[in-house]
Each structure stands twice: as structure tokens, then as C-alpha cells.
Amino acid sequence: MSESANTIIKYFCDRFLDIDYYPSSLKVILDLELKKIKNIKNKFSRSL
């Protein structure tokens, strides 16, 4: 992947995911469990 793609993945992981590593591809990110997304309970409980 290009350097800019890696930068975007790192930013996305830091901002939205609760993981201790940077995935090597978008497929790995899409295959993660939903519980790895930060604050998912808070976002859904407000909308219900």
C-alpha cells in the first residue's frame, strides 16, 4: 500500500478502533468484531 493509505489506516485505527496494532489492509479492518469500535454502545444508546 502507499504511504498515504497507511497514514489513513493509522488515523482511522487511532480514532475509531480499540486495537493495539495497525492492520495491514482494509480487509483486516472490515473483518474486525464490532466490539473493537470505540464507544459503539454510547452512540447506539443515544439514537434509541
N, CA, C and O atoms as a GROMACS GRO file, in nm:
protein
  192
    1MET      N    1   0.084  -0.119   0.000
    1MET     CA    2   0.000   0.000   0.000
    1MET      C    3   0.088   0.125   0.000
    1MET      O    4   0.204   0.121   0.040
    2SER      N    5   0.029   0.232  -0.045
    2SER     CA    6   0.103   0.358  -0.049
    2SER      C    7   0.118   0.416   0.092
    2SER      O    8   0.049   0.375   0.186
    3GLU      N    9   0.207   0.509   0.104
    3GLU     CA   10   0.231   0.574   0.233
    3GLU      C   11   0.107   0.649   0.281
    3GLU      O   12   0.076   0.649   0.400
    4SER      N   13   0.036   0.713   0.189
    4SER     CA   14  -0.084   0.787   0.228
    4SER      C   15  -0.194   0.692   0.275
    4SER      O   16  -0.269   0.726   0.367
    5ALA      N   17  -0.206   0.576   0.213
    5ALA     CA   18  -0.305   0.477   0.258
    5ALA      C   19  -0.272   0.428   0.398
    5ALA      O   20  -0.361   0.412   0.481
    6ASN      N   21  -0.146   0.404   0.424
    6ASN     CA   22  -0.104   0.362   0.558
    6ASN      C   23  -0.133   0.470   0.662
    6ASN      O   24  -0.174   0.439   0.773
    7THR      N   25  -0.113   0.594   0.626
    7THR     CA   26  -0.141   0.706   0.717
    7THR      C   27  -0.290   0.713   0.749
    7THR      O   28  -0.327   0.736   0.864
    8ILE      N   29  -0.373   0.695   0.649
    8ILE     CA   30  -0.519   0.697   0.669
    8ILE      C   31  -0.562   0.582   0.759
    8ILE      O   32  -0.644   0.602   0.848
    9ILE      N   33  -0.508   0.464   0.737
    9ILE     CA   34  -0.542   0.348   0.820
    9ILE      C   35  -0.499   0.373   0.965
    9ILE      O   36  -0.574   0.342   1.057
   10LYS      N   37  -0.381   0.428   0.986
   10LYS     CA   38  -0.334   0.456   1.122
   10LYS      C   39  -0.424   0.558   1.192
   10LYS      O   40  -0.459   0.541   1.308
   11TYR      N   41  -0.462   0.664   1.120
   11TYR     CA   42  -0.551   0.764   1.178
   11TYR      C   43  -0.685   0.701   1.214
   11TYR      O   44  -0.736   0.722   1.324
   12PHE      N   45  -0.742   0.624   1.124
   12PHE     CA   46  -0.871   0.560   1.148
   12PHE      C   47  -0.864   0.467   1.269
   12PHE      O   48  -0.954   0.468   1.353
   13CYS      N   49  -0.759   0.388   1.278
   13CYS     CA   50  -0.744   0.296   1.391
   13CYS      C   51  -0.729   0.370   1.523
   13CYS      O   52  -0.789   0.331   1.623
   14ASP      N   53  -0.650   0.475   1.524
   14ASP     CA   54  -0.631   0.553   1.647
   14ASP      C   55  -0.760   0.620   1.690
   14ASP      O   56  -0.790   0.628   1.809
   15ARG      N   57  -0.835   0.668   1.596
   15ARG     CA   58  -0.956   0.746   1.625
   15ARG      C   59  -1.077   0.659   1.659
   15ARG      O   60  -1.152   0.692   1.751
   16PHE      N   61  -1.096   0.549   1.587
   16PHE     CA   62  -1.221   0.476   1.597
   16PHE      C   63  -1.212   0.332   1.648
   16PHE      O   64  -1.314   0.274   1.684
   17LEU      N   65  -1.094   0.275   1.654
   17LEU     CA   66  -1.083   0.134   1.691
   17LEU      C   67  -1.007   0.116   1.822
   17LEU      O   68  -0.916   0.193   1.854
   18ASP      N   69  -1.045   0.015   1.895
   18ASP     CA   70  -0.981  -0.018   2.022
   18ASP      C   71  -0.892  -0.140   2.001
   18ASP      O   72  -0.920  -0.249   2.050
   19ILE      N   73  -0.782  -0.119   1.926
   19ILE     CA   74  -0.687  -0.227   1.899
   19ILE      C   75  -0.546  -0.176   1.927
   19ILE      O   76  -0.522  -0.056   1.930
   20ASP      N   77  -0.454  -0.270   1.948
   20ASP     CA   78  -0.316  -0.235   1.984
   20ASP      C   79  -0.219  -0.249   1.868
   20ASP      O   80  -0.098  -0.254   1.888
   21TYR      N   81  -0.271  -0.256   1.746
   21TYR     CA   82  -0.185  -0.272   1.630
   21TYR      C   83  -0.248  -0.202   1.510
   21TYR      O   84  -0.365  -0.163   1.515
   22TYR      N   85  -0.172  -0.186   1.406
   22TYR     CA   86  -0.224  -0.128   1.282
   22TYR      C   87  -0.240  -0.239   1.179
   22TYR      O   88  -0.142  -0.301   1.140
   23PRO      N   89  -0.362  -0.264   1.135
   23PRO     CA   90  -0.385  -0.368   1.034
   23PRO      C   91  -0.311  -0.335   0.904
   23PRO      O   92  -0.284  -0.219   0.873
   24SER      N   93  -0.279  -0.439   0.830
   24SER     CA   94  -0.203  -0.422   0.707
   24SER      C   95  -0.290  -0.393   0.586
   24SER      O   96  -0.239  -0.356   0.480
   25SER      N   97  -0.421  -0.410   0.600
   25SER     CA   98  -0.509  -0.385   0.486
   25SER      C   99  -0.649  -0.346   0.535
   25SER      O  100  -0.683  -0.363   0.652
   26LEU      N  101  -0.727  -0.292   0.443
   26LEU     CA  102  -0.865  -0.256   0.476
   26LEU      C  103  -0.949  -0.379   0.506
   26LEU      O  104  -1.041  -0.372   0.588
   27LYS      N  105  -0.920  -0.491   0.442
   27LYS     CA  106  -0.995  -0.614   0.466
   27LYS      C  107  -0.984  -0.657   0.612
   27LYS      O  108  -1.082  -0.702   0.672
   28VAL      N  109  -0.868  -0.643   0.670
   28VAL     CA  110  -0.848  -0.678   0.811
   28VAL      C  111  -0.934  -0.589   0.900
   28VAL      O  112  -0.992  -0.637   0.997
   29ILE      N  113  -0.943  -0.462   0.868
   29ILE     CA  114  -1.027  -0.370   0.945
   29ILE      C  115  -1.174  -0.408   0.933
   29ILE      O  116  -1.246  -0.410   1.033
   30LEU      N  117  -1.217  -0.440   0.812
   30LEU     CA  118  -1.358  -0.476   0.791
   30LEU      C  119  -1.394  -0.608   0.857
   30LEU      O  120  -1.511  -0.630   0.889
   31ASP      N  121  -1.297  -0.695   0.879
   31ASP     CA  122  -1.323  -0.825   0.941
   31ASP      C  123  -1.320  -0.820   1.094
   31ASP      O  124  -1.346  -0.922   1.159
   32LEU      N  125  -1.289  -0.705   1.153
   32LEU     CA  126  -1.284  -0.693   1.299
   32LEU      C  127  -1.424  -0.705   1.360
   32LEU      O  128  -1.524  -0.673   1.295
   33GLU      N  129  -1.430  -0.751   1.483
   33GLU     CA  130  -1.556  -0.758   1.554
   33GLU      C  131  -1.606  -0.618   1.587
   33GLU      O  132  -1.526  -0.525   1.604
   34LEU      N  133  -1.736  -0.602   1.595
   34LEU     CA  134  -1.794  -0.471   1.624
   34LEU      C  135  -1.752  -0.417   1.760
   34LEU      O  136  -1.746  -0.296   1.780
   35LYS      N  137  -1.724  -0.505   1.854
   35LYS     CA  138  -1.687  -0.458   1.988
   35LYS      C  139  -1.550  -0.388   1.989
   35LYS      O  140  -1.514  -0.327   2.089
   36LYS      N  141  -1.476  -0.396   1.879
   36LYS     CA  142  -1.347  -0.327   1.869
   36LYS      C  143  -1.365  -0.180   1.835
   36LYS      O  144  -1.268  -0.103   1.842
   37ILE      N  145  -1.486  -0.138   1.798
   37ILE     CA  146  -1.511   0.002   1.767
   37ILE      C  147  -1.530   0.078   1.898
   37ILE      O  148  -1.607   0.036   1.984
   38LYS      N  149  -1.460   0.189   1.912
   38LYS     CA  150  -1.467   0.269   2.036
   38LYS      C  151  -1.605   0.331   2.051
   38LYS      O  152  -1.663   0.380   1.954
   39ASN      N  153  -1.657   0.330   2.171
   39ASN     CA  154  -1.781   0.398   2.208
   39ASN      C  155  -1.903   0.355   2.128
   39ASN      O  156  -1.995   0.435   2.109
   40ILE      N  157  -1.907   0.234   2.080
   40ILE     CA  158  -2.022   0.192   2.000
   40ILE      C  159  -2.148   0.185   2.085
   40ILE      O  160  -2.258   0.212   2.035
   41LYS      N  161  -2.136   0.150   2.212
   41LYS     CA  162  -2.254   0.144   2.298
   41LYS      C  163  -2.314   0.282   2.319
   41LYS      O  164  -2.436   0.297   2.316
   42ASN      N  165  -2.231   0.381   2.341
   42ASN     CA  166  -2.281   0.517   2.363
   42ASN      C  167  -2.351   0.573   2.241
   42ASN      O  168  -2.455   0.638   2.255
   43LYS      N  169  -2.299   0.550   2.125
   43LYS     CA  170  -2.359   0.604   2.003
   43LYS      C  171  -2.495   0.541   1.976
   43LYS      O  172  -2.589   0.611   1.938
   44PHE      N  173  -2.507   0.410   1.997
   44PHE     CA  174  -2.634   0.344   1.970
   44PHE      C  175  -2.738   0.374   2.078
   44PHE      O  176  -2.856   0.384   2.047
   45SER      N  177  -2.696   0.387   2.201
   45SER     CA  178  -2.793   0.412   2.308
   45SER      C  179  -2.854   0.552   2.296
   45SER      O  180  -2.969   0.571   2.336
   46ARG      N  181  -2.780   0.648   2.244
   46ARG     CA  182  -2.834   0.783   2.226
   46ARG      C  183  -2.938   0.787   2.115
   46ARG      O  184  -3.034   0.864   2.124
   47SER      N  185  -2.921   0.706   2.013
   47SER     CA  186  -3.014   0.712   1.900
   47SER      C  187  -3.141   0.631   1.925
   47SER      O  188  -3.238   0.646   1.852
   48LEU      N  189  -3.141   0.546   2.027
   48LEU     CA  190  -3.260   0.463   2.054
   48LEU      C  191  -3.358   0.530   2.144
   48LEU      O  192  -3.462   0.474   2.175
   0.00000   0.00000   0.00000
